[in-house]
Amino acid sequence: MSSSSRLLCVLYVATSAGLAWTAVLELRYGPVWAAGLFAAGSIVPVVAVVRETVLGDQRRTIAELRARRPVPAVREDARAEAVVREDARAEAVVRAELDAACCERWWTSFGTDHDATCGHRLPRSSAA
């Protein structure tokens, strides 16, 4: 568990203790419904502590699995080619999306209106 996770857990436990103490005070001097509310609220930070510890365990397990996995030997030129292919794929997707868009008015009207010369212009119907 990292130091920030530990700090969060300490803050969660302090918050939970404060809410539990407030629940006790409300039970003694205030309305019972408020005591129940504070008692229920004091459980929420405990759940957060459990969540932080589970996340820490998962991170540790992933780090161990990555350390055990063999690293394949990849040449730098092959790695550069893969990056270029990914860039070309991304560019093709963007180009296809832009080509599918119709006209300037369609862009500025959030797809509700088309230019008069737009090939995708649909005739408006008065039928509901």
XYZ file of N, CA and C in Angstrom:
384
model
N 0.853 -1.168 0.000
C 0.000 0.000 0.000
C 0.901 1.234 0.000
N 0.572 2.192 -0.817
C 1.399 3.392 -0.926
C 1.150 4.320 0.265
N 2.005 5.308 0.397
C 1.868 6.230 1.526
C 0.608 7.071 1.401
N 0.213 7.413 0.186
C -1.026 8.180 0.036
C -2.237 7.330 0.400
N -2.191 6.041 0.089
C -3.284 5.143 0.479
C -3.353 4.994 1.993
N -2.193 4.914 2.619
C -2.163 4.834 4.082
C -2.743 6.100 4.708
N -2.375 7.246 4.159
C -2.895 8.513 4.665
C -4.413 8.574 4.501
N -4.900 8.141 3.353
C -6.344 8.100 3.138
C -7.031 7.180 4.143
N -6.431 6.026 4.404
C -7.014 5.097 5.368
C -7.068 5.700 6.765
N -6.024 6.408 7.142
C -6.017 7.074 8.454
C -7.119 8.131 8.513
N -7.265 8.907 7.445
C -8.326 9.920 7.408
C -9.710 9.270 7.438
N -9.884 8.158 6.734
C -11.162 7.458 6.745
C -11.500 6.947 8.148
N -10.507 6.361 8.816
C -10.741 5.839 10.163
C -11.061 6.981 11.119
N -10.359 8.116 11.006
C -10.643 9.267 11.868
C -12.047 9.802 11.602
N -12.439 9.859 10.354
C -13.788 10.315 10.010
C -14.837 9.365 10.560
N -14.580 8.085 10.433
C -15.511 7.092 10.951
C -15.639 7.198 12.466
N -14.524 7.381 13.152
C -14.561 7.526 14.612
C -15.319 8.793 15.003
N -15.092 9.881 14.291
C -15.810 11.128 14.587
C -17.303 10.983 14.381
N -17.690 10.325 13.303
C -19.122 10.118 13.061
C -19.739 9.172 14.095
N -18.992 8.158 14.508
C -19.497 7.243 15.535
C -19.666 7.977 16.863
N -18.704 8.829 17.208
C -18.813 9.607 18.450
C -20.003 10.568 18.376
N -20.213 11.173 17.218
C -21.369 12.049 17.041
C -22.665 11.258 17.169
N -22.676 10.023 16.679
C -23.858 9.173 16.821
C -24.143 8.890 18.288
N -23.097 8.635 19.084
C -23.276 8.391 20.515
C -23.829 9.641 21.195
N -23.277 10.802 20.854
C -23.768 12.052 21.450
C -25.221 12.326 21.059
N -25.553 12.067 19.814
C -26.938 12.267 19.375
C -27.885 11.290 20.068
N -27.419 10.082 20.318
C -28.249 9.093 21.009
C -28.521 9.537 22.447
N -27.522 10.157 23.070
C -27.676 10.589 24.466
C -28.454 11.895 24.584
N -28.202 12.861 23.677
C -28.754 14.199 23.869
C -29.669 14.679 22.743
N -29.731 13.960 21.669
C -30.500 14.444 20.524
C -31.548 13.458 20.080
N -32.104 13.711 18.923
C -33.125 12.782 18.408
C -32.507 11.450 17.970
N -33.268 10.405 18.125
C -32.790 9.057 17.822
C -32.534 8.900 16.321
N -33.361 9.543 15.479
C -33.178 9.405 14.037
C -31.831 9.974 13.601
N -31.372 11.047 14.260
C -30.069 11.625 13.911
C -28.942 10.682 14.329
N -29.123 10.011 15.468
C -28.108 9.041 15.906
C -27.996 7.906 14.897
N -29.123 7.427 14.404
C -29.100 6.375 13.388
C -28.436 6.837 12.109
N -28.687 8.083 11.732
C -28.081 8.637 10.530
C -26.561 8.708 10.657
N -26.085 9.200 11.815
C -24.640 9.288 12.016
C -24.002 7.904 12.143
N -24.714 6.953 12.742
C -24.181 5.590 12.846
C -24.041 4.975 11.453
N -25.034 5.168 10.595
C -24.941 4.661 9.226
C -23.828 5.368 8.462
N -23.677 6.666 8.690
C -22.615 7.419 8.027
C -21.231 6.999 8.475
N -21.115 6.509 9.697
C -19.797 6.092 10.182
C -19.337 4.788 9.538
N -20.235 4.074 8.896
C -19.863 2.822 8.229
C -19.245 3.090 6.860
N -19.633 4.179 6.220
C -19.156 4.473 4.865
C -17.622 4.600 4.797
N -16.970 5.322 5.713
C -15.499 5.371 5.636
C -14.830 4.012 5.855
N -15.469 3.131 6.606
C -14.910 1.789 6.794
C -14.907 1.042 5.460
N -15.981 1.211 4.699
C -16.039 0.603 3.370
C -14.919 1.161 2.492
N -14.639 2.464 2.626
C -13.568 3.078 1.839
C -12.201 2.501 2.224
N -11.990 2.207 3.503
C -10.726 1.603 3.938
C -10.577 0.212 3.312
N -11.657 -0.563 3.326
C -11.614 -1.896 2.723
C -11.302 -1.773 1.231
N -11.925 -0.795 0.579
C -11.690 -0.594 -0.856
C -10.227 -0.245 -1.126
N -9.652 0.620 -0.332
C -8.238 0.990 -0.511
C -7.318 -0.202 -0.325
N -7.605 -1.050 0.658
C -6.737 -2.215 0.870
C -6.872 -3.213 -0.279
N -8.089 -3.387 -0.800
C -8.277 -4.293 -1.941
C -7.542 -3.751 -3.168
N -7.645 -2.450 -3.409
C -6.924 -1.854 -4.541
C -5.415 -2.011 -4.378
N -4.917 -1.853 -3.154
C -3.488 -2.044 -2.910
C -3.050 -3.468 -3.187
N -3.879 -4.436 -2.769
C -3.566 -5.843 -3.046
C -3.562 -6.124 -4.547
N -4.530 -5.549 -5.266
C -4.584 -5.761 -6.711
C -3.363 -5.157 -7.400
N -2.972 -3.977 -6.981
C -1.775 -3.354 -7.578
C -0.531 -4.189 -7.329
N -0.414 -4.715 -6.122
C 0.748 -5.539 -5.788
C 0.750 -6.820 -6.620
N -0.409 -7.444 -6.784
C -0.508 -8.671 -7.581
C -0.160 -8.404 -9.038
N -0.656 -7.304 -9.587
C -0.348 -6.961 -10.974
C 1.142 -6.708 -11.145
N 1.758 -6.021 -10.189
C 3.197 -5.766 -10.277
C 3.986 -7.073 -10.238
N 3.555 -8.010 -9.398
C 4.241 -9.306 -9.334
C 4.081 -10.084 -10.637
N 2.880 -10.057 -11.210
C 2.654 -10.774 -12.472
C 3.464 -10.163 -13.606
N 3.570 -8.853 -13.618
C 4.376 -8.202 -14.656
C 5.849 -8.515 -14.492
N 6.292 -8.640 -13.251
C 7.703 -8.953 -13.014
C 8.027 -10.381 -13.461
N 7.082 -11.296 -13.339
C 7.306 -12.683 -13.732
C 7.227 -12.892 -15.242
N 6.477 -12.051 -15.944
C 6.255 -12.230 -17.379
C 7.543 -11.990 -18.154
N 7.868 -12.883 -19.063
C 9.072 -12.667 -19.865
C 8.838 -11.542 -20.870
N 9.850 -10.738 -21.042
C 9.766 -9.615 -21.969
C 10.302 -10.066 -23.320
N 9.484 -10.021 -24.370
C 9.981 -10.446 -25.687
C 10.967 -9.422 -26.239
N 11.956 -9.940 -26.936
C 12.952 -9.058 -27.547
C 12.363 -8.484 -28.828
N 12.176 -7.187 -28.849
C 11.604 -6.510 -30.010
C 12.611 -5.485 -30.493
N 12.833 -5.504 -31.757
C 13.766 -4.545 -32.330
C 13.137 -3.161 -32.319
N 13.978 -2.145 -32.254
C 13.499 -0.763 -32.232
C 12.785 -0.392 -33.524
N 13.288 -0.871 -34.680
C 12.634 -0.520 -35.942
C 11.256 -1.164 -36.041
N 11.077 -2.366 -35.493
C 9.763 -3.008 -35.497
C 8.806 -2.240 -34.597
N 9.310 -1.760 -33.471
C 8.483 -0.974 -32.551
C 8.070 0.340 -33.213
N 8.977 0.966 -33.942
C 8.665 2.220 -34.628
C 7.639 1.992 -35.732
N 7.763 0.864 -36.434
C 6.788 0.542 -37.476
C 5.405 0.343 -36.881
N 5.318 -0.279 -35.720
C 4.025 -0.491 -35.068
C 3.392 0.841 -34.686
N 4.208 1.783 -34.234
C 3.691 3.107 -33.879
C 3.167 3.816 -35.117
N 3.890 3.703 -36.222
C 3.453 4.333 -37.469
C 2.141 3.720 -37.942
N 2.002 2.384 -37.830
C 0.759 1.728 -38.232
C -0.407 2.194 -37.365
N -0.169 2.341 -36.065
C -1.228 2.814 -35.170
C -1.634 4.237 -35.532
N -0.650 5.088 -35.843
C -0.955 6.465 -36.242
C -1.757 6.482 -37.536
N -1.394 5.632 -38.493
C -2.116 5.578 -39.763
C -3.547 5.085 -39.550
N -3.727 4.108 -38.661
C -5.068 3.622 -38.354
C -5.920 4.709 -37.717
N -5.341 5.437 -36.776
C -6.076 6.515 -36.116
C -6.429 7.611 -37.112
N -5.501 7.929 -37.993
C -5.765 8.946 -39.012
C -6.873 8.495 -39.956
N -6.905 7.220 -40.307
C -7.953 6.708 -41.187
C -9.323 6.783 -40.522
N -9.381 6.506 -39.241
C -10.652 6.600 -38.517
C -11.139 8.037 -38.487
N -10.238 8.961 -38.191
C -10.620 10.376 -38.146
C -11.058 10.846 -39.517
N -10.334 10.460 -40.557
C -10.688 10.870 -41.916
C -12.063 10.317 -42.306
N -12.349 9.079 -41.953
C -13.653 8.489 -42.265
C -14.774 9.225 -41.535
N -14.535 9.585 -40.293
C -15.553 10.321 -39.544
C -15.783 11.700 -40.144
N -14.708 12.366 -40.538
C -14.858 13.688 -41.147
C -15.529 13.611 -42.514
N -15.224 12.556 -43.277
C -15.867 12.393 -44.577
C -17.350 12.073 -44.438
N -17.708 11.410 -43.340
C -19.112 11.073 -43.125
C -19.922 12.303 -42.730
N -19.264 13.298 -42.205
C -19.958 14.530 -41.842
C -20.363 15.259 -43.113
N -21.447 15.934 -43.057
C -22.019 16.499 -44.278
C -21.446 17.868 -44.633
N -21.888 18.862 -43.949
C -21.620 20.226 -44.377
C -21.381 21.112 -43.168
N -21.025 22.344 -43.410
C -20.726 23.281 -42.327
C -21.954 23.540 -41.455
N -23.098 23.695 -42.074
C -24.299 23.968 -41.290
C -24.638 22.768 -40.406
N -24.372 21.554 -40.891
C -24.633 20.369 -40.086
C -23.780 20.389 -38.820
N -22.509 20.799 -38.979
C -21.619 20.867 -37.822
C -22.089 21.909 -36.832
N -22.473 23.080 -37.335
C -22.815 24.180 -36.424
C -24.210 24.055 -35.832
N -25.064 23.236 -36.421
C -26.415 23.078 -35.881
C -26.586 21.741 -35.152
N -25.484 21.103 -34.801
C -25.501 19.823 -34.078
C -26.274 18.750 -34.829
N -26.153 18.739 -36.161
C -26.752 17.691 -36.965
C -28.224 17.863 -37.251
N -28.773 19.047 -37.033
C -30.209 19.237 -37.260
C -30.515 19.906 -38.586
N -29.550 20.533 -39.236
C -29.820 21.285 -40.458
C -28.698 21.025 -41.456
N -29.004 21.123 -42.745
C -28.025 20.901 -43.800
C -27.999 22.091 -44.752
N -26.864 22.266 -45.427
C -26.773 23.259 -46.495
C -27.678 22.842 -47.651
N -28.017 23.811 -48.491
C -28.886 23.508 -49.631
C -28.200 22.583 -50.633
N -26.877 22.622 -50.707
C -26.144 21.788 -51.666
C -25.700 20.457 -51.066
N -26.043 20.193 -49.838
C -25.602 18.967 -49.154
C -26.342 17.763 -49.730
N -25.596 16.710 -50.046
C -26.190 15.503 -50.596
C -26.978 14.702 -49.580
N -26.767 14.944 -48.307
C -27.471 14.193 -47.263
C -28.696 14.935 -46.756
N -29.045 16.007 -47.419
C -30.159 16.798 -46.947
C -31.455 15.998 -47.092
N -32.171 15.927 -45.999
C -33.437 15.204 -45.988
C -34.574 16.212 -46.055
N -35.608 15.945 -46.840
C -36.726 16.876 -46.883
C -37.466 16.860 -45.549
N -37.813 18.028 -45.097
C -38.536 18.116 -43.827
C -39.995 17.809 -44.060
N -40.553 17.061 -43.159
C -41.947 16.677 -43.262
C -42.718 17.330 -42.141
N -43.934 17.714 -42.418
C -44.775 18.312 -41.382
C -45.544 17.243 -40.630
N -45.417 15.983 -41.061
C -46.127 14.902 -40.386
C -45.424 14.594 -39.070
N -46.210 14.316 -38.094
C -45.651 14.064 -36.775
C -45.166 12.676 -36.606
